[in-house]
Structures are given as structure tokens and as C-alpha cells.
Amino acid sequence: MTLATALLYLLALGVCAAISICVYLVVTSPPKRVRTAHGLTLRSSKQDVSLPLPDIADNASVTLSVVVPAYNEEERLPLMLDETVGFLDQRKKSQPDFTYEILVVDDGSRDRTSEMALEYAKKHENEHIRVLTLAANRGKGGAVAEGMLRARGERLLFADADGATKFADIEGLESELAKLSSDGLGVVVGSRAHMVRTDAVVKRSAIRNFLMHSFHQLLYVLGVREIKDTQCGFKLFTRSAARSIFRNVHVEGWIFDVEVLLIAMHCGIPIGEVPVTWHEIDGSKVSLLRDSIRMALDLFTIRLNYLLGVWAIDLAATSKQQ
Ligand SMILES: Nc1nc2c(ncn2[C@@H]2O[C@H](COP(=O)(O)OP(=O)(O)OP(=O)(O)O)[C@@H](O)[C@H]2O)c(=O)[nH]1
Ligand SMILES: *[C@@H]1O[C@H](CO)[C@@H](O)[C@H](O)[C@H]1NC(C)=O
Ligand SMILES: [Mg+2]
């Protein structure tokens, strides 16, 4: 066997391997969820019974919804709620028309996250806090999507339960959204890109920073180029944008933010990015190695499925009437 034939065999082997990996990723990728009320309970501190579930297709009935995905967050959540409620009650005082809801989405926690949130609401006599409990754990993407589809706001923010972002930074997102949204469509994402040269990032472990840079390279190759920080847990949507996007998502894990942005781009929804204050909070639930591999595979899955047309964006689901 000559060197040339050996190389040819090797090449053929490589192509076969690549094709098998692609087929595997497409075959094992999640279908779009059929959204039902099954396994969802919505409660406030007032009633013990489950409230009727609102639908993102309905008209808004509050000004702002804050959706908080929470998985085993009984320890970190109260502090986040203090800050959020403090800010929003203050705004309510200065703007009598302003109304809000905080929708804590308990992602099938094994601790007392839901009970904690309800007790918090009762103790502070806050009727704006609602708790949506998912029967089983779905991942951050699943929790955010279910929350968005059951929220009532004209505008909808999702914010991490650890309170890593200073809540007052929502003002920057709101003014950017007011500027860029057209036809009621718009998304503004919080960004930590300005912090890359600061201690918060430099002091992180080398492996973490290496993974962060690789992730950015991968995103660039996959076509997400305008947005510097896709993963920040602080994103604001108009109601129409949330309706278009969250009825079309497939991915429920950590990488869901990328699919959210890809759908927004596909639908021609304007996207803005605004710097936010961010402090690393202890108790992160991300496992570096396992979640990095998962995220890289999911990225390819997303790209392949849209490329091959296996996942299609249902534009009818994005229209208002329905
Ligand atoms: N780990 C995990 N978090 C979830 C899940 N569902 C929802 N979340 C929420 O996702 C948010 C982000 O979690 P963090 O552990 O702070 O992770 P992170 O902020 O992406 O990562 P760090 O930069 O390490 O803080 C929190 O509000 C979690 O409660 C889940 O299934 N697993
Ligand atoms: C929702 O709002 C639109 C426009 O403001 C209005 O025409 C429609 O009747 C409203 N629908 C309901 C169910 O209130
Ligand atoms: Mg965090």
C-alpha cells in the first residue's frame, strides 16, 4: 500500500466519522416541545390552589415580568428577591401606572425553593410574586421558556436567581429597548464583555478562561458574531419578541441563550447589547468539564438542525392572533 492510498483511506475514514457524528447529533436532538399545562403549578402567597395559567398569546396585563429560573436556590434566592422587590417597589412609588410580577420558576428543585419563595411573598405581603413549579428538572432553558410562556408583562426580563447582575441595570436595557424596538419587537441582552480585562475575569482560573475563549471562537464560526456575550443571565424582551422566540425554542440546557438569539436573528428582531455590573456569586451549579462538552455538542446540534432544516421556525406561531 502506497502512502497516497493510506492517506486516502484516512481521509475517507475522517469523512465517515464526521458524517456519523452529524447524523448522531441530529437524530438525538430534542424536538420542539408541545407546550401543555401538564406538570406545571402556578401559585401566589394568597391562594394555596393552582392559579389559572396565563399564555404569552394573551394581551399583557402588567408592565414588567421578571422571570427567575431557580434550581435548588433556597439559599441564594431571598437576597435576589430583596434587591429586585426593593427596586421595583421604588419604581411603583414614582410611577403609579407601573405594575410588575416576579415569576420564580422552580425547575424541579430537590430543596424547598418553591416553598421558600411563597413564604417570602407571604412574609413581605407581596402579591406580585408568583411561583411556577415544574414537576421535573428541565435545565435553565426549559425553566426560562416555561416562565416566559406563562408571564403577563408588556416587557419580560429573565434574571438569574443568584443576583449576579445589579438589578438596577435593567434601566439601561429598558432605554435601549425603547430605542431599538420596531413593530413592538426587540431584545436587549446584558453584557459582561466590558469586564474581560477586569479582575472579575482575570482572576478566574486559567481553564475557565481558556474555555470561555474557545466558546467565543466556536460561536464566531457558527455565525453568532455581533453579540459579544451570549450567556449573560439578564435579558429583556418585548412581549411580541418573547412570543415569537419562546414558542420556537428546542434547547433546554445551558446553551439555550444561543438558540434564543439565533431565532431572534432569523425573525428579524432587533437585538441590542448593554453592559451590566456583574459579580461572581458563590454556589455556581455549572460543572466545568461536563457542561463545556455538553455546550459544544449542543452548539453543533443547533447549527446543524437549522442548517438542514430539521428545526424550522414556525412563523405562524409568532403572529399575534392565535
Ligand atoms: N444548574 C442549574 N441551574 C438551573 C437549572 N434550572 C435553572 N437554573 C438556574 O440558572 C441560573 C444560573 O445558575 P448559576 O449556577 O448561577 O450558573 P451561571 O450563573 O450560569 O454560572 P456562574 O457564572 O458560574 O455563576 C440560576 O438562576 C439557576 O437557579 C438547572 O437545571 N440546573
Ligand atoms: C388585545 O389588544 C388588542 C390591541 O390593543 C385588542 O384589539 C384586543 O381586543 C385585545 N384582546 C383581548 C382579548 O383583550
Ligand atoms: Mg451565576
Coordinates of C-alpha atoms and ligand atoms in Angstrom, one line a residue:
M1 CA 0.0 0.0 0.0
T2 CA 1.4 3.3 -1.0
L3 CA 1.4 6.4 1.2
A4 CA -1.2 8.0 -1.1
T5 CA -3.7 5.2 -0.7
A6 CA -3.1 5.2 3.0
L7 CA -3.9 8.9 3.2
L8 CA -7.0 8.4 1.0
Y9 CA -8.2 5.7 3.4
L10 CA -7.6 8.0 6.3
L11 CA -9.5 10.8 4.6
A12 CA -12.4 8.6 3.9
L13 CA -12.4 7.4 7.5
G14 CA -12.4 11.0 8.7
V15 CA -15.3 12.0 6.4
C16 CA -17.3 9.0 7.6
A17 CA -16.7 9.8 11.2
A18 CA -17.7 13.4 10.7
I19 CA -20.9 12.4 8.9
S20 CA -21.8 9.9 11.6
I21 CA -21.3 12.5 14.3
C22 CA -23.6 14.9 12.4
V23 CA -26.3 12.2 11.9
Y24 CA -26.0 11.2 15.6
L25 CA -26.4 14.8 16.7
V26 CA -29.4 15.4 14.5
V27 CA -31.1 12.1 15.4
T28 CA -30.6 12.6 19.2
S29 CA -31.6 16.3 19.2
P30 CA -34.7 17.4 21.1
P31 CA -37.9 18.1 19.2
K32 CA -39.8 21.3 19.8
R33 CA -41.8 20.8 23.0
V34 CA -45.6 20.5 22.8
R35 CA -46.5 23.0 25.5
T36 CA -49.1 21.8 27.8
A37 CA -50.2 22.6 31.4
H38 CA -49.1 19.2 32.4
G39 CA -46.6 19.2 35.3
L40 CA -47.0 23.0 35.9
T41 CA -48.3 24.5 39.1
L42 CA -48.7 28.3 39.5
R43 CA -49.2 29.7 43.0
S44 CA -49.1 33.0 44.8
S45 CA -48.9 33.5 48.5
K46 CA -52.6 34.3 48.6
Q47 CA -54.2 31.1 47.4
D48 CA -53.0 27.6 48.0
V49 CA -54.7 26.4 44.9
S50 CA -53.0 26.5 41.5
L51 CA -53.8 29.7 39.6
P52 CA -55.0 29.6 36.0
L53 CA -52.1 29.6 33.7
P54 CA -51.7 32.8 31.6
D55 CA -50.5 32.5 28.0
I56 CA -47.9 34.6 26.1
A57 CA -50.5 34.8 23.3
D58 CA -52.8 36.8 25.6
N59 CA -52.5 40.6 25.9
A60 CA -50.2 41.9 28.6
S61 CA -51.8 42.8 32.0
V62 CA -48.7 44.1 33.8
T63 CA -45.9 46.4 32.7
L64 CA -42.9 44.1 33.6
S65 CA -42.4 40.4 34.2
V66 CA -39.3 39.3 35.9
V67 CA -38.8 35.6 35.2
V68 CA -36.3 33.9 37.6
P69 CA -35.2 30.4 36.8
A70 CA -34.4 28.7 40.0
Y71 CA -32.9 25.2 40.7
N72 CA -32.1 24.4 44.3
E73 CA -31.9 28.1 45.1
E74 CA -33.4 28.3 48.6
E75 CA -30.2 30.0 49.8
R76 CA -29.4 32.4 47.1
L77 CA -33.0 33.4 46.1
P78 CA -34.0 35.6 49.1
L79 CA -31.2 38.0 48.5
M80 CA -32.0 38.3 44.9
L81 CA -35.7 38.9 45.7
D82 CA -34.8 41.6 48.3
E83 CA -32.9 43.6 45.6
T84 CA -35.5 43.1 42.9
V85 CA -38.5 43.8 45.0
G86 CA -36.7 46.8 46.5
F87 CA -36.1 48.3 43.1
L88 CA -39.5 47.6 41.6
D89 CA -41.4 48.9 44.7
Q90 CA -39.4 52.1 44.5
R91 CA -40.4 52.5 40.9
K92 CA -44.0 51.8 41.6
K93 CA -43.9 54.7 44.1
S94 CA -42.6 57.1 41.5
Q95 CA -44.7 55.8 38.6
P96 CA -48.2 54.9 39.8
D97 CA -49.1 53.2 36.5
F98 CA -46.2 50.8 36.7
T99 CA -47.1 47.2 37.6
Y100 CA -44.9 44.2 37.9
E101 CA -44.8 40.5 38.6
I102 CA -41.9 38.3 39.7
L103 CA -42.3 34.8 38.4
V104 CA -40.0 32.4 40.1
V105 CA -39.7 29.2 38.0
D106 CA -38.8 26.3 40.3
D107 CA -37.1 23.9 37.9
G108 CA -38.0 20.7 39.8
S109 CA -35.7 21.6 42.7
R110 CA -34.9 19.0 45.3
D111 CA -34.8 21.6 48.1
R112 CA -37.6 24.0 49.3
T113 CA -37.2 26.6 46.5
S114 CA -40.9 27.0 45.8
E115 CA -41.9 27.0 49.5
M116 CA -39.2 29.5 50.3
A117 CA -40.4 31.8 47.5
L118 CA -44.0 31.6 48.7
E119 CA -43.0 32.1 52.3
Y120 CA -41.0 35.1 51.2
A121 CA -44.1 36.6 49.4
K122 CA -46.3 36.0 52.5
K123 CA -43.9 37.4 54.9
H124 CA -43.4 40.6 52.9
E125 CA -47.1 40.7 51.9
N126 CA -46.0 40.9 48.3
E127 CA -48.8 39.9 45.9
H128 CA -46.6 40.4 42.8
I129 CA -44.5 37.3 43.4
R130 CA -45.8 34.1 41.7
V131 CA -44.2 30.7 41.7
L132 CA -44.3 28.4 38.8
T133 CA -43.3 24.9 39.8
L134 CA -42.1 22.4 37.2
A135 CA -42.7 18.8 38.3
A136 CA -39.4 17.6 36.8
N137 CA -36.0 19.3 36.3
R138 CA -35.6 20.5 32.8
G139 CA -32.5 22.8 32.8
K140 CA -32.2 26.5 32.7
G141 CA -33.5 26.8 29.1
G142 CA -36.6 24.8 29.9
A143 CA -37.3 26.9 33.0
V144 CA -36.9 30.2 31.3
A145 CA -39.1 29.1 28.3
E146 CA -41.9 27.9 30.6
G147 CA -41.7 31.1 32.6
M148 CA -41.8 33.3 29.5
L149 CA -44.8 31.5 28.1
R150 CA -46.7 32.0 31.4
A151 CA -45.8 35.6 32.1
R152 CA -48.1 38.6 31.7
G153 CA -45.7 41.5 31.1
E154 CA -45.6 44.1 28.3
R155 CA -41.9 43.6 28.7
L156 CA -40.2 40.5 30.1
L157 CA -36.8 40.1 31.7
F158 CA -35.2 36.9 32.7
A159 CA -32.7 37.2 35.5
D160 CA -30.6 34.6 37.3
A161 CA -31.6 33.6 40.9
D162 CA -28.1 34.3 42.2
G163 CA -28.5 38.0 41.7
A164 CA -25.1 38.2 39.9
T165 CA -26.3 41.3 38.0
K166 CA -27.1 44.5 39.8
F167 CA -30.9 44.7 39.2
A168 CA -30.9 48.5 38.7
D169 CA -29.0 47.9 35.5
I170 CA -32.4 47.0 34.0
E171 CA -32.7 50.7 33.3
G172 CA -30.0 50.6 30.7
L173 CA -31.7 47.6 29.0
E174 CA -35.1 49.4 29.0
S175 CA -33.9 52.5 27.4
E176 CA -32.0 50.6 24.8
L177 CA -35.1 48.5 24.1
A178 CA -37.2 51.6 23.8
K179 CA -34.8 53.0 21.2
L180 CA -34.3 49.9 19.0
S181 CA -37.6 48.1 19.1
S182 CA -39.8 48.4 16.0
D183 CA -43.3 47.0 15.5
G184 CA -43.1 46.0 19.2
L185 CA -40.2 43.6 18.5
G186 CA -36.9 43.9 20.3
V187 CA -34.4 42.1 22.6
V188 CA -31.7 43.6 24.7
V189 CA -29.1 41.4 26.4
G190 CA -27.0 42.3 29.3
S191 CA -23.3 42.0 28.6
R192 CA -20.2 41.3 30.7
A193 CA -17.9 41.8 27.7
H194 CA -16.6 45.1 29.2
M195 CA -15.3 43.1 32.2
V196 CA -13.0 40.8 30.3
R197 CA -10.0 42.9 31.3
T198 CA -11.0 43.4 34.9
D199 CA -10.2 41.3 38.0
A200 CA -13.6 39.5 37.8
V201 CA -12.4 37.6 34.8
V202 CA -8.6 37.8 35.0
K203 CA -8.7 36.2 38.5
R204 CA -10.8 33.3 37.3
S205 CA -9.0 30.0 36.8
A206 CA -7.0 29.6 33.6
I207 CA -9.0 26.7 32.5
R208 CA -12.2 28.7 32.8
N209 CA -10.8 31.5 30.7
F210 CA -9.5 29.1 28.1
L211 CA -12.9 27.5 27.8
M212 CA -14.5 31.0 27.5
H213 CA -12.2 31.9 24.6
S214 CA -12.8 28.6 22.9
F215 CA -16.5 29.1 23.3
H216 CA -16.3 32.5 21.6
Q217 CA -14.3 31.1 18.7
L218 CA -16.9 28.4 18.2
L219 CA -19.7 30.9 18.3
Y220 CA -17.9 33.0 15.7
V221 CA -17.6 30.0 13.4
L222 CA -21.2 29.2 13.9
G223 CA -22.4 32.7 12.9
V224 CA -23.1 34.5 16.1
R225 CA -20.8 37.4 15.6
E226 CA -22.5 40.7 16.6
I227 CA -23.2 39.7 20.2
K228 CA -20.2 39.7 22.5
D229 CA -21.7 38.0 25.5
T230 CA -24.4 35.5 24.7
Q231 CA -24.6 33.8 28.1
C232 CA -25.4 36.6 30.5
G233 CA -28.4 35.7 32.6
F234 CA -30.1 39.1 32.2
K235 CA -32.1 39.6 29.0
L236 CA -35.1 41.8 28.2
F237 CA -37.8 41.1 25.6
T238 CA -40.8 42.9 24.3
R239 CA -43.9 40.7 24.6
S240 CA -44.1 40.1 20.9
A241 CA -40.5 39.1 20.7
A242 CA -40.9 36.7 23.6
R243 CA -43.9 35.3 21.9
S244 CA -42.0 34.7 18.6
I245 CA -38.9 33.3 20.3
F246 CA -40.1 31.1 23.2
R247 CA -42.7 29.3 21.2
N248 CA -40.0 28.1 18.9
V249 CA -37.2 27.0 21.2
H250 CA -35.9 23.4 21.4
V251 CA -32.8 23.5 23.6
E252 CA -33.4 23.3 27.4
G253 CA -29.8 23.2 28.7
W254 CA -27.2 25.9 29.3
I255 CA -26.8 26.8 25.7
F256 CA -30.4 27.9 25.1
D257 CA -29.3 31.5 25.0
V258 CA -27.7 30.9 21.7
E259 CA -30.8 29.4 20.2
V260 CA -32.8 32.3 21.5
L261 CA -30.5 34.8 19.7
L262 CA -30.5 32.7 16.5
I263 CA -34.3 32.7 16.4
A264 CA -34.4 36.4 17.1
M265 CA -32.0 37.0 14.2
H266 CA -34.0 34.7 11.9
C267 CA -37.2 36.6 12.7
G268 CA -35.5 39.9 12.1
I269 CA -36.0 41.0 15.7
P270 CA -33.6 43.9 16.5
I271 CA -31.0 42.9 19.2
G272 CA -29.2 45.3 21.5
E273 CA -26.4 44.7 24.0
V274 CA -25.8 46.8 27.1
P275 CA -23.1 46.5 29.7
V276 CA -24.2 45.4 33.1
T277 CA -22.5 45.1 36.5
W278 CA -21.7 41.6 37.4
H279 CA -20.2 40.0 40.4
E280 CA -19.3 36.3 40.6
I281 CA -21.6 34.6 43.2
D282 CA -20.6 31.5 45.1
G283 CA -22.5 28.3 44.6
S284 CA -22.5 28.1 40.8
K285 CA -24.1 25.0 39.5
V286 CA -22.1 24.8 36.3
S287 CA -19.8 21.8 36.2
L288 CA -16.8 23.0 34.1
L289 CA -15.9 19.9 32.1
R290 CA -19.2 18.1 31.8
D291 CA -21.2 21.3 30.9
S292 CA -18.5 22.5 28.4
I293 CA -18.6 19.4 26.4
R294 CA -22.4 19.4 26.5
M295 CA -22.5 23.0 25.4
A296 CA -20.1 22.4 22.5
L297 CA -22.2 19.5 21.3
D298 CA -25.4 21.4 21.7
L299 CA -24.0 24.3 19.7
F300 CA -23.3 21.9 16.8
T301 CA -26.7 20.4 17.2
I302 CA -28.4 23.8 17.0
R303 CA -26.5 24.8 13.9
L304 CA -26.9 21.5 12.1
N305 CA -30.6 21.3 12.7
Y306 CA -31.3 24.8 11.4
L307 CA -28.8 24.3 8.5
L308 CA -30.5 21.1 7.4
G309 CA -34.0 22.5 8.0
V310 CA -34.8 19.8 10.6
W311 CA -35.8 22.5 13.0
A312 CA -37.9 25.1 11.4
I313 CA -39.1 28.4 12.9
D314 CA -42.9 28.4 12.8
L315 CA -43.7 32.0 11.8
A316 CA -47.4 31.4 12.3
A317 CA -46.6 30.7 16.0
T318 CA -45.0 34.1 16.1
S319 CA -48.1 36.0 14.9
K320 CA -50.3 37.8 17.4
Q321 CA -53.6 36.2 16.7
Q322 CA -53.6 32.6 17.9
Ligands
LIG1 N1 -27.6 24.3 37.4 C1 -28.9 24.5 37.0 N2 -29.3 25.8 37.1 C2 -30.6 26.0 36.7 C3 -31.3 24.9 36.3 N3 -32.5 25.4 36.0 C4 -32.5 26.7 36.3 N4 -31.3 27.1 36.7 C5 -30.9 28.5 37.1 O1 -30.0 29.0 36.2 C6 -29.3 30.2 36.8 C7 -27.9 30.2 36.6 O2 -27.2 29.3 37.5 P1 -25.8 29.6 38.1 O3 -25.5 28.4 38.9 O4 -25.6 30.9 38.8 O5 -24.9 29.5 36.8 P2 -24.2 30.6 36.0 O6 -24.6 32.0 36.5 O7 -24.5 30.4 34.5 O8 -22.7 30.3 36.1 P3 -21.7 31.1 37.0 O9 -21.1 32.1 36.0 O10 -20.8 30.0 37.5 O11 -22.4 31.8 38.1 C8 -29.8 30.1 38.3 O12 -30.8 31.1 38.4 C9 -30.2 28.7 38.4 O13 -31.1 28.5 39.5 C10 -30.8 23.6 36.2 O14 -31.4 22.6 35.9 N5 -29.6 23.5 36.6
LIG2 C1 -55.8 42.7 22.9 O1 -55.3 44.0 22.5 C2 -55.7 44.4 21.2 C3 -55.0 45.6 20.8 O2 -54.9 46.5 21.9 C4 -57.2 44.5 21.1 O3 -57.6 44.8 19.8 C5 -57.8 43.1 21.5 O4 -59.2 43.2 21.6 C6 -57.3 42.7 22.9 N1 -57.7 41.3 23.1 C7 -58.2 41.0 24.3 C8 -58.6 39.5 24.4 O5 -58.4 41.7 25.2
MG3 MG -24.3 32.8 38.4

